[in-house]
Amino acid sequence: MIDLNDNINLPFSLQISFNKLIERYNDLAKSEDSFIAAKANRILEIGQANPVLKEGFSKISVLKKYEKEIAILLEDSFSEVLSLNEIKTASVPYHNFIFNASKRFENIIKSAGPDFELVIKNMPENDWYILSCTIIMSFCYNYDTNFKRPLYYEIPNENGIVRIYKITYNADFMEIIPTEAAPKLTDKDFDELLDNFENIELWKEKFPPNSYVSKGFVISNIFDVTDDQSISNIKTTLIKNSKRKDESFMVDFQKVFRSLLGVTDLEVGFSIYNKEENTLMKVHDSSINSFLLKAKEEFKCENLFCHYSYDKILKSKANLAISDVDANFEKSKGKAPQVKVLKEQGFKSAIFAPIAEQGDLLAVLELVSKTPRALNSINANKLADVMPFILSAVKRSKLDEANLIQAIIQRECTSIHPSVKWKFESAARKFMQEEYNGNENPSFNKISFDNVYPLFGQIDVKGSSDARNNATQKDLALQLKLVEKIVEKAFNHQNLPIFEQLLFQVKSYQIALKNDFKVDSEQKITHFFKYEIEPLFKFQLKSKSFITQDIEDYFAKVDANLEVIYYYRKNYDDTISLINKNMSALLDKKQVEAQAMYPHFFERFKTDGVEHNMYIGESITKEDSFNELYLYNLRLWQMQVMIDMETSFYTKQHKYPIALDVASMILVFNQPLSIRFRADEKHFDVDGTYNARYEVVKKRVDKANIKGTDERITAKGKLTIVYSQQEDEFEYLKYVRFLQSKHKLGDEVEILELEDLQGVTGLKAIRVNILYQDQNNTKQFYTYNDLMQAIKS
């Protein structure tokens, strides 16, 4: 740098001047104290002999030329007695150029290393220009904008720990002089600037670059505020709730704790206390570790601490400091769990700080270091200032967790769909208001929605009852065979009538399984195993050496909880469970797309397959925006999702324990109806006698046959659409032709009549074969607009 104004973009040009300082000595020269007066006269002589020091300069070379004179001018401001204590500089305002400094400041910069570059923090680049403008407003127009922000240096010490220093400016020796290029400003200009802080171009228009001259210098008094700033940073970091999900959260958190305690290799961990089970648990966050728990999810506290540590942390709620892990390990002979777990991870010192409120432990803050004695009971006291903020964050985190748990319970157990939640909240507010108003028996308003269109669909496992019965027969037959083998062996060894009678009973059950398996057959045979065979094997034959191995083998094959062989049935149950899980996950994922098209009520149920209800209409959305176009869009979406679910099923069919087939069906009901939330059953149902017909059809239609045949209306590999009105047929045939053009449906289209159901006649169905496409097809779903464009083209 040759000139102060090189590469500077400010509304004023910079000059170093000692004019205001020398003027101050004019007054001191009149002092009655002869020593002060003599010193002042000496300064005045320097000013008179070197007019450039008063007039001002920007060339850096002038500082070097008048180095001795400037040192004399600044003697009073930079007392040699305090030079090793005070952190002070003389510099150009809002510029990193320093031309005089106390010895302590010089030592701080030296410790930072040769590559360190001093930069003022906490001020965006544009703000420097605007701040300079506000200084001009204050100096030249007596207009105080109160734009003062704390400024900081961040300077690492010799150990690499970043220390934070706050800068306060003394501007007594500054003056700002407008040039001919400075516009004359009015109150109107200032009013405009007050509402346009972020408009840097406007500020440059009112205060053009270099239109003023800044003469003088500032004295910066600098204070180490590392501890205060570390506490503030901890508070800020904890307040940023969303940031706790970031991987950088713990890196930032450790950084401020390292500054607070002055420990370079400090690491921070947390564990949450579960009062009900007296355990410490890991925080469910990928970035937060627990050094006490190591890799475990949770641990009983009595197994995690020795008696002394347990009492100190859990009972007294006091900090536990281990300054020398190795020494403590030897002293406890490796029996103190909290010391052992630290040694296993290579830590040499640690502080465990309980986070508690009103005597209740909530969590434990874990500070560890691989340096002996770096963490100890003395610097543990510094945590007292940050604990209130950590406690607040832990409480909020536990509240968030409780809310999340409630949300999961609601979603998985007693779901209230977001589309209708507003109605429940409204009813709850009215209920609360009645309570507040003194009503001893407040009533929860009826939750209902009128004039909504229903949509119903299901993907059902074909022949699930037969498959379940077949699995049951195989399990029972296998168990009967094992029983027969053991009883025969016992009969051959001991010719007792009871063994012969049991063999006869086994044979009878085997014949019944093959030829006459009834509803109660499973119960009868299971009862036989439990009350006749099990006592015989356990208490009479097990001690017989010739048969012990066979009986142990038998019980090894029997499920301990069900007390029967559960092999084929388990394969069946696991298959049904996987089908339901995969189909439900896909349907839930697709529902996000559907809700984005237009909000509507949605619920699904797991049976031997997955079925879903949807209701769409004005009363659900609460907005005057519903159009039947959204209903058509949802119907077309539903068809595509049913096809995608079938495709997904057959793609994964080979991964299931047993091979099963599914069939898909959609029920069309073209009249709007009313639905009401039934609090006792915790779900929505149709409201009114007329609408009950819809529920009857829903429950029975998938088991209905084609009229005049024994063939079910639903079939493997086909999508069945059940309806009752001619216009429904026309509408859905349009959708079928469109999806055929997109190669989602095949050419085998059937129009079928259904047999009459109880109280319901005249139902028909469209049945069409499904084309199982590549699931990686980039076009996820087609809208009703796609259909309209296809028809027009």
Short mmCIF file of N, CA and C in Angstrom, two decimals, residues 22 51 126 138 174 189 242 253 271 291 295 298 303 308 311 322 354 359 436 439 465 574 588-589 593 736 774 779:
data_model
loop_
_atom_site.label_atom_id
_atom_site.label_comp_id
_atom_site.label_asym_id
_atom_site.label_seq_id
_atom_site.Cartn_x
_atom_site.Cartn_y
_atom_site.Cartn_z
N ILE A 22 -3.70 18.21 18.33
CA ILE A 22 -2.84 19.36 18.64
C ILE A 22 -3.70 20.51 19.20
N PRO A 51 4.01 21.18 9.70
CA PRO A 51 2.60 21.49 9.36
C PRO A 51 1.87 20.35 8.67
N ASN A 126 -21.22 -3.85 1.84
CA ASN A 126 -22.02 -2.68 1.52
C ASN A 126 -22.28 -1.82 2.76
N SER A 138 -23.90 12.53 10.77
CA SER A 138 -23.74 12.95 12.16
C SER A 138 -22.78 14.14 12.26
N MET A 174 -11.30 13.27 15.08
CA MET A 174 -11.74 13.15 13.68
C MET A 174 -12.49 14.40 13.25
N ASP A 189 -34.25 14.29 1.57
CA ASP A 189 -33.23 13.26 1.23
C ASP A 189 -33.04 12.30 2.40
N SER A 242 -33.48 -25.36 13.73
CA SER A 242 -33.33 -26.13 12.49
C SER A 242 -31.89 -26.52 12.24
N PHE A 253 -20.55 -25.90 17.61
CA PHE A 253 -20.76 -25.97 19.05
C PHE A 253 -19.43 -26.24 19.77
N SER A 271 -26.26 -36.66 26.21
CA SER A 271 -27.11 -37.84 26.40
C SER A 271 -28.36 -37.39 27.14
N PHE A 291 -20.33 -39.75 24.46
CA PHE A 291 -19.09 -40.46 24.80
C PHE A 291 -19.31 -41.40 25.98
N ALA A 295 -21.23 -46.49 21.53
CA ALA A 295 -22.03 -46.84 20.35
C ALA A 295 -23.44 -47.29 20.70
N GLU A 298 -28.83 -46.67 24.38
CA GLU A 298 -29.18 -46.27 25.73
C GLU A 298 -28.48 -47.19 26.73
N ASN A 303 -25.51 -48.84 35.72
CA ASN A 303 -24.41 -49.57 35.09
C ASN A 303 -23.43 -48.64 34.39
N TYR A 308 -20.27 -43.20 43.57
CA TYR A 308 -19.96 -41.80 43.83
C TYR A 308 -20.45 -40.92 42.68
N ASP A 311 -24.34 -40.74 42.46
CA ASP A 311 -24.93 -39.84 43.45
C ASP A 311 -24.68 -38.38 43.08
N ILE A 322 -13.28 -35.25 35.77
CA ILE A 322 -12.22 -36.28 35.85
C ILE A 322 -11.01 -35.67 35.15
N PRO A 354 -24.59 -32.27 34.64
CA PRO A 354 -26.02 -32.57 34.57
C PRO A 354 -26.83 -31.32 34.20
N GLY A 359 -34.72 -29.81 40.26
CA GLY A 359 -34.35 -31.11 40.82
C GLY A 359 -34.54 -32.29 39.90
N TYR A 436 -63.72 -21.89 29.34
CA TYR A 436 -63.27 -20.62 29.90
C TYR A 436 -64.46 -19.77 30.38
N ASN A 439 -68.81 -22.91 31.42
CA ASN A 439 -69.75 -24.00 31.10
C ASN A 439 -69.21 -25.30 31.71
N SER A 465 -57.75 -66.33 1.98
CA SER A 465 -58.28 -67.32 2.94
C SER A 465 -57.78 -68.72 2.62
N ASP A 574 -45.87 -63.09 7.06
CA ASP A 574 -44.79 -62.17 6.66
C ASP A 574 -45.04 -61.62 5.26
N ASP A 588 -48.84 -43.83 0.10
CA ASP A 588 -48.58 -42.61 0.86
C ASP A 588 -47.69 -41.64 0.08
N LYS A 589 -46.71 -42.19 -0.60
CA LYS A 589 -45.81 -41.36 -1.39
C LYS A 589 -46.56 -40.70 -2.55
N GLU A 593 -48.38 -36.27 -4.24
CA GLU A 593 -48.65 -35.72 -5.57
C GLU A 593 -50.11 -35.30 -5.69
N VAL A 736 -59.70 -45.01 -19.64
CA VAL A 736 -59.11 -46.28 -20.08
C VAL A 736 -58.41 -46.10 -21.42
N ASP A 774 -42.14 -50.48 -16.92
CA ASP A 774 -40.89 -50.21 -16.19
C ASP A 774 -41.16 -49.10 -15.19
N LYS A 779 -42.23 -40.27 -16.55
CA LYS A 779 -43.53 -39.64 -16.38
C LYS A 779 -44.28 -40.36 -15.26
#
